[in-house]
mmCIF file of C-alpha atoms in Angstrom:
data_model
loop_
_atom_site.group_PDB
_atom_site.id
_atom_site.type_symbol
_atom_site.label_atom_id
_atom_site.label_comp_id
_atom_site.label_asym_id
_atom_site.label_seq_id
_atom_site.Cartn_x
_atom_site.Cartn_y
_atom_site.Cartn_z
ATOM 1 C CA MET A 1 3.615 -3.485 -15.997
ATOM 2 C CA HIS A 2 4.597 -6.668 -14.340
ATOM 3 C CA LEU A 3 8.473 -7.189 -13.463
ATOM 4 C CA LEU A 4 7.850 -11.469 -14.028
ATOM 5 C CA TYR A 5 6.454 -11.164 -17.322
ATOM 6 C CA SER A 6 8.740 -7.762 -18.443
ATOM 7 C CA THR A 7 12.253 -7.848 -20.752
ATOM 8 C CA ARG A 8 15.410 -6.356 -19.574
ATOM 9 C CA ASP A 9 14.754 -3.425 -21.947
ATOM 10 C CA GLU A 10 11.317 -2.292 -20.527
ATOM 11 C CA VAL A 11 11.785 -2.293 -16.650
ATOM 12 C CA PHE A 12 13.306 1.188 -16.580
ATOM 13 C CA ASN A 13 12.620 4.163 -15.255
ATOM 14 C CA LYS A 14 9.058 3.576 -13.861
ATOM 15 C CA ILE A 15 7.788 3.552 -10.099
ATOM 16 C CA SER A 16 8.058 0.190 -8.730
ATOM 17 C CA LEU A 17 5.346 -1.615 -6.649
ATOM 18 C CA LEU A 18 7.380 -4.304 -4.005
ATOM 19 C CA PRO A 19 3.972 -5.955 -2.440
ATOM 20 C CA VAL A 20 5.425 -6.713 1.290
ATOM 21 C CA GLY A 21 2.524 -9.062 3.499
ATOM 22 C CA SER A 22 3.701 -12.318 5.446
ATOM 23 C CA ILE A 23 2.195 -15.763 6.267
ATOM 24 C CA GLU A 24 1.286 -16.399 9.727
ATOM 25 C CA GLN A 25 -2.035 -17.357 11.138
ATOM 26 C CA HIS A 26 -5.150 -15.083 11.082
ATOM 27 C CA GLY A 27 -7.969 -16.873 13.339
ATOM 28 C CA PRO A 28 -9.253 -20.229 13.281
ATOM 29 C CA HIS A 29 -10.975 -18.616 9.621
ATOM 30 C CA LEU A 30 -8.498 -16.613 7.400
ATOM 31 C CA PRO A 31 -5.967 -17.469 5.413
ATOM 32 C CA MET A 32 -2.141 -17.722 6.630
ATOM 33 C CA GLY A 33 -1.648 -15.206 3.580
ATOM 34 C CA THR A 34 -3.979 -12.738 4.415
ATOM 35 C CA ASP A 35 -1.502 -9.792 4.564
ATOM 36 C CA ALA A 36 -0.003 -10.271 1.480
ATOM 37 C CA ILE A 37 -3.018 -11.377 -0.611
ATOM 38 C CA ILE A 38 -4.059 -7.568 0.615
ATOM 39 C CA ALA A 39 -0.735 -5.926 -0.027
ATOM 40 C CA GLU A 40 -0.800 -7.846 -3.631
ATOM 41 C CA GLU A 41 -4.482 -6.699 -4.787
ATOM 42 C CA ILE A 42 -4.149 -3.092 -3.852
ATOM 43 C CA ALA A 43 -0.951 -2.751 -5.839
ATOM 44 C CA LYS A 44 -2.130 -5.097 -8.586
ATOM 45 C CA ARG A 45 -4.908 -2.717 -9.357
ATOM 46 C CA VAL A 46 -2.676 0.313 -8.841
ATOM 47 C CA GLU A 47 -0.468 -1.213 -11.633
ATOM 48 C CA SER A 48 -3.442 -2.115 -14.045
ATOM 49 C CA GLU A 49 -4.146 1.825 -14.332
ATOM 50 C CA PHE A 50 -0.700 2.857 -14.509
ATOM 51 C CA LYS A 51 0.522 0.136 -17.049
ATOM 52 C CA ASP A 52 3.434 2.474 -18.169
ATOM 53 C CA ASP A 53 4.038 4.448 -15.380
ATOM 54 C CA VAL A 54 4.306 1.593 -12.802
ATOM 55 C CA LEU A 55 6.371 -1.843 -12.270
ATOM 56 C CA LEU A 56 4.689 -4.676 -10.291
ATOM 57 C CA PHE A 57 7.383 -6.627 -8.205
ATOM 58 C CA PRO A 58 6.689 -10.258 -6.979
ATOM 59 C CA THR A 59 5.419 -10.164 -3.559
ATOM 60 C CA ILE A 60 7.206 -10.754 -0.383
ATOM 61 C CA TYR A 61 5.504 -12.906 1.526
ATOM 62 C CA TYR A 62 8.246 -14.380 4.344
ATOM 63 C CA SER A 63 8.769 -10.920 6.595
ATOM 64 C CA CYS A 64 8.673 -10.842 10.305
ATOM 65 C CA SER A 65 6.074 -12.093 13.030
ATOM 66 C CA ILE A 66 7.338 -13.027 16.276
ATOM 67 C CA GLU A 67 4.271 -11.586 17.969
ATOM 68 C CA HIS A 68 2.674 -14.489 16.749
ATOM 69 C CA SER A 69 4.881 -16.944 18.587
ATOM 70 C CA GLY A 70 2.571 -20.091 19.767
ATOM 71 C CA LEU A 71 0.527 -20.012 17.064
ATOM 72 C CA PRO A 72 1.504 -21.031 13.119
ATOM 73 C CA TYR A 73 3.976 -18.842 11.156
ATOM 74 C CA VAL A 74 6.633 -19.276 8.815
ATOM 75 C CA GLY A 75 9.203 -16.357 8.494
ATOM 76 C CA VAL A 76 12.240 -14.258 9.412
ATOM 77 C CA SER A 77 14.407 -12.760 12.088
ATOM 78 C CA TYR A 78 14.431 -8.358 11.897
ATOM 79 C CA ILE A 79 18.028 -8.312 10.969
ATOM 80 C CA THR A 80 17.294 -11.119 8.267
ATOM 81 C CA PHE A 81 14.589 -9.330 6.932
ATOM 82 C CA TYR A 82 16.286 -5.905 7.143
ATOM 83 C CA ASN A 83 19.632 -6.899 5.197
ATOM 84 C CA TYR A 84 17.596 -9.210 2.880
ATOM 85 C CA LEU A 85 14.777 -6.010 2.014
ATOM 86 C CA VAL A 86 17.503 -3.339 1.969
ATOM 87 C CA GLU A 87 19.948 -5.359 -0.818
ATOM 88 C CA VAL A 88 16.663 -5.895 -2.964
ATOM 89 C CA ILE A 89 15.307 -2.208 -2.813
ATOM 90 C CA LYS A 90 18.444 -0.420 -3.551
ATOM 91 C CA LYS A 91 18.449 -2.703 -6.999
ATOM 92 C CA ALA A 92 15.291 -1.926 -7.673
ATOM 93 C CA LEU A 93 16.023 1.985 -7.236
ATOM 94 C CA GLU A 94 18.865 1.478 -10.014
ATOM 95 C CA LEU A 95 16.173 0.394 -12.688
ATOM 96 C CA SER A 96 13.203 2.648 -11.150
ATOM 97 C CA LYS A 97 12.107 6.399 -10.148
ATOM 98 C CA ALA A 98 10.971 5.476 -6.876
ATOM 99 C CA VAL A 99 9.965 2.198 -5.142
ATOM 100 C CA ILE A 100 6.949 1.817 -3.572
ATOM 101 C CA ILE A 101 6.969 -0.665 -0.327
ATOM 102 C CA VAL A 102 2.893 -1.465 -0.091
ATOM 103 C CA ASN A 103 3.043 -3.206 3.473
ATOM 104 C CA ALA A 104 0.132 -4.947 4.427
ATOM 105 C CA HIS A 105 1.645 -6.760 7.815
ATOM 106 C CA GLY A 106 1.506 -4.378 11.128
ATOM 107 C CA GLY A 107 4.318 -6.677 12.177
ATOM 108 C CA ASN A 108 7.061 -5.262 9.696
ATOM 109 C CA GLN A 109 6.191 -1.529 10.144
ATOM 110 C CA ALA A 110 8.882 -0.240 12.858
ATOM 111 C CA ILE A 111 12.210 -2.742 10.922
ATOM 112 C CA LEU A 112 10.335 -0.791 7.564
ATOM 113 C CA GLU A 113 10.839 2.556 8.943
ATOM 114 C CA VAL A 114 14.312 1.937 9.654
ATOM 115 C CA ILE A 115 15.067 0.520 6.648
ATOM 116 C CA LYS A 116 13.308 3.450 4.935
ATOM 117 C CA ARG A 117 15.612 5.649 6.722
ATOM 118 C CA GLU A 118 18.698 3.706 5.967
ATOM 119 C CA ILE A 119 18.315 4.161 2.262
ATOM 120 C CA ASN A 120 16.376 8.068 1.875
ATOM 121 C CA LEU A 121 19.102 9.644 4.575
ATOM 122 C CA ASN A 122 22.079 7.722 5.454
ATOM 123 C CA ARG A 123 24.299 8.011 2.371
ATOM 124 C CA ASP A 124 27.344 9.385 4.299
ATOM 125 C CA GLY A 125 28.244 12.110 0.964
ATOM 126 C CA LYS A 126 28.556 8.850 -1.275
ATOM 127 C CA LYS A 127 26.990 9.187 -5.036
ATOM 128 C CA GLU A 128 25.166 5.719 -4.432
ATOM 129 C CA SER A 129 24.299 3.871 -8.100
ATOM 130 C CA TYR A 130 20.448 5.318 -7.223
ATOM 131 C CA ASN A 131 21.354 8.233 -6.654
ATOM 132 C CA ASN A 132 18.460 10.537 -5.106
ATOM 133 C CA LYS A 133 16.142 7.912 -5.651
ATOM 134 C CA LYS A 134 13.731 7.499 -2.829
ATOM 135 C CA VAL A 135 11.893 4.735 -1.188
ATOM 136 C CA TYR A 136 8.428 5.054 0.214
ATOM 137 C CA VAL A 137 6.208 2.770 2.459
ATOM 138 C CA PHE A 138 2.125 2.677 1.898
ATOM 139 C CA TYR A 139 0.085 1.231 4.731
ATOM 140 C CA PRO A 140 -3.327 0.373 4.042
ATOM 141 C CA ASP A 141 -5.502 2.826 6.047
ATOM 142 C CA TYR A 142 -7.871 0.351 8.606
ATOM 143 C CA ASN A 143 -9.894 3.004 10.025
ATOM 144 C CA PHE A 144 -13.076 1.350 8.540
ATOM 145 C CA PHE A 145 -15.117 0.578 11.472
ATOM 146 C CA GLN A 146 -16.524 1.828 14.737
ATOM 147 C CA GLY A 147 -13.883 -1.143 16.142
ATOM 148 C CA GLU A 148 -10.313 -2.009 15.712
ATOM 149 C CA ASP A 149 -8.863 -4.330 13.971
ATOM 150 C CA LEU A 150 -5.104 -5.257 14.576
ATOM 151 C CA HIS A 151 -5.227 -8.358 13.748
ATOM 152 C CA ALA A 152 -7.992 -10.998 11.495
ATOM 153 C CA GLY A 153 -10.876 -8.932 12.632
ATOM 154 C CA THR A 154 -13.358 -6.851 10.438
ATOM 155 C CA VAL A 155 -11.737 -5.253 8.860
ATOM 156 C CA GLU A 156 -9.054 -7.976 7.301
ATOM 157 C CA THR A 157 -12.238 -10.336 7.136
ATOM 158 C CA SER A 158 -14.271 -8.548 5.253
ATOM 159 C CA ALA A 159 -11.637 -7.664 2.612
ATOM 160 C CA ILE A 160 -10.749 -11.237 1.915
ATOM 161 C CA LYS A 161 -14.694 -12.159 2.114
ATOM 162 C CA TYR A 162 -15.172 -9.749 -0.669
ATOM 163 C CA LEU A 163 -12.245 -10.277 -2.762
ATOM 164 C CA TYR A 164 -12.127 -14.500 -2.287
ATOM 165 C CA PRO A 165 -15.620 -15.133 -0.189
ATOM 166 C CA SER A 166 -15.162 -19.423 -0.261
ATOM 167 C CA ILE A 167 -11.748 -18.750 1.851
ATOM 168 C CA VAL A 168 -13.266 -17.829 4.308
ATOM 169 C CA LYS A 169 -14.616 -20.394 7.048
ATOM 170 C CA GLU A 170 -17.143 -18.287 8.976
ATOM 171 C CA SER A 171 -18.309 -21.224 11.185
ATOM 172 C CA LYS A 172 -14.885 -21.793 12.912
ATOM 173 C CA VAL A 173 -15.388 -17.976 14.136
ATOM 174 C CA GLY A 174 -15.598 -18.717 18.115
ATOM 175 C CA LYS A 175 -17.149 -16.039 20.641
ATOM 176 C CA ASP A 176 -14.356 -14.950 22.899
ATOM 177 C CA PHE A 177 -12.855 -11.286 21.585
ATOM 178 C CA SER A 178 -11.609 -10.506 24.141
ATOM 179 C CA VAL A 179 -8.143 -8.882 23.827
ATOM 180 C CA LYS A 180 -5.326 -9.031 27.288
ATOM 181 C CA GLU A 181 -2.897 -5.990 27.538
ATOM 182 C CA GLY A 182 0.329 -5.187 26.256
ATOM 183 C CA VAL A 183 -0.174 -7.657 22.896
ATOM 184 C CA PHE A 184 2.233 -6.988 20.491
ATOM 185 C CA ASP A 185 4.489 -5.239 23.078
ATOM 186 C CA THR A 186 4.552 -7.591 25.740
ATOM 187 C CA ILE A 187 2.658 -10.625 25.047
ATOM 188 C CA THR A 188 1.958 -12.332 21.939
ATOM 189 C CA THR A 189 -1.630 -13.151 19.721
ATOM 190 C CA ALA A 190 -1.593 -16.475 21.549
ATOM 191 C CA GLU A 191 -1.590 -15.061 25.220
ATOM 192 C CA ALA A 192 -3.831 -12.110 24.176
ATOM 193 C CA ASN A 193 -6.797 -13.762 22.625
ATOM 194 C CA SER A 194 -7.701 -17.538 22.317
ATOM 195 C CA GLN A 195 -8.313 -17.839 19.144
ATOM 196 C CA GLY A 196 -5.448 -15.548 17.564
ATOM 197 C CA ILE A 197 -7.881 -12.376 16.739
ATOM 198 C CA ILE A 198 -7.276 -9.402 17.625
ATOM 199 C CA ASN A 199 -10.313 -7.162 17.445
ATOM 200 C CA ILE A 200 -11.367 -4.353 19.302
ATOM 201 C CA GLY A 201 -14.697 -3.608 19.496
ATOM 202 C CA GLU A 202 -17.363 -5.584 17.093
ATOM 203 C CA PHE A 203 -16.103 -8.277 15.555
ATOM 204 C CA LYS A 204 -18.605 -8.638 12.157
ATOM 205 C CA ILE A 205 -18.189 -9.605 8.852
ATOM 206 C CA ASP A 206 -19.586 -7.267 6.098
ATOM 207 C CA ILE A 207 -18.585 -8.053 2.234
ATOM 208 C CA ASN A 208 -19.531 -3.964 1.984
ATOM 209 C CA ILE A 209 -16.534 -2.755 4.543
ATOM 210 C CA GLY A 210 -14.285 -5.465 2.686
ATOM 211 C CA GLU A 211 -14.918 -3.555 -0.780
ATOM 212 C CA LEU A 212 -14.683 -0.036 0.732
ATOM 213 C CA PHE A 213 -10.966 -0.522 2.747
ATOM 214 C CA ILE A 214 -9.988 -2.126 -0.831
ATOM 215 C CA ARG A 215 -10.800 0.745 -3.001
ATOM 216 C CA HIS A 216 -9.927 3.217 -0.446
ATOM 217 C CA ASN A 217 -7.078 2.096 0.015
ATOM 218 C CA VAL A 218 -6.160 1.912 -4.104
ATOM 219 C CA ASN A 219 -7.154 5.052 -4.311
ATOM 220 C CA LYS A 220 -4.972 6.144 -1.349
ATOM 221 C CA LEU A 221 -1.936 4.366 -3.398
ATOM 222 C CA LYS A 222 -2.632 5.813 -6.743
ATOM 223 C CA GLU A 223 -2.574 9.696 -4.883
ATOM 224 C CA LEU A 224 1.120 8.696 -3.893
ATOM 225 C CA VAL A 225 2.091 6.934 -7.379
ATOM 226 C CA LEU A 226 0.713 10.488 -8.965
ATOM 227 C CA LYS A 227 2.702 12.746 -6.907
ATOM 228 C CA ILE A 228 5.248 10.661 -7.411
ATOM 229 C CA LEU A 229 5.077 11.132 -10.827
ATOM 230 C CA LYS A 230 4.458 15.118 -10.915
ATOM 231 C CA GLU A 231 7.999 15.020 -8.546
ATOM 232 C CA ASN A 232 9.766 13.498 -11.212
ATOM 233 C CA LYS A 233 8.727 15.417 -14.466
#
């Protein structure tokens, strides 16, 4: 069930899926919304199989992308994202059995772990309006190739090629895939690689890898949904 198209009486007592992505550069060849597209696609496919049990929230597109300073992105600070998302999730939990954040942007991971712990653990003995309902964070598994795709590399490119072939600008990809040490830690993507691509090992575009990635993560998310449903019988 899609939240946007549901009436007020239909939205209660389901597992809510909240896709979270980003609006940021993904090299010269991928769309700015790559992370959001991937998160949304995985969540949509799971919702389609659990229409009576899952409530699909609209995607949150603007998140934390400061690691892309020097290249185009549209995002917010960590503190803004934290405050905004905590409020959204707490209200969502009032409706839901549980909330699963489906996050496909690595730059959000650290703050999402803080948000999860804040909501699940820091209740100070007070009876919150969402009682003991929990928030989970689902991270797609990118281990589908002998290399390591940290940003806009083999797996993400192959996933978008599988989903929307016409929007991958393969001819724009250059030959420099070197990555300087310290990326995402002490230096930005712009400083680490001239293309803004962070891919360790061979770079290739393979629809089969993209399909495997999407299908595998849909199955992983389905497993989490089934686990929560079983625990809430």
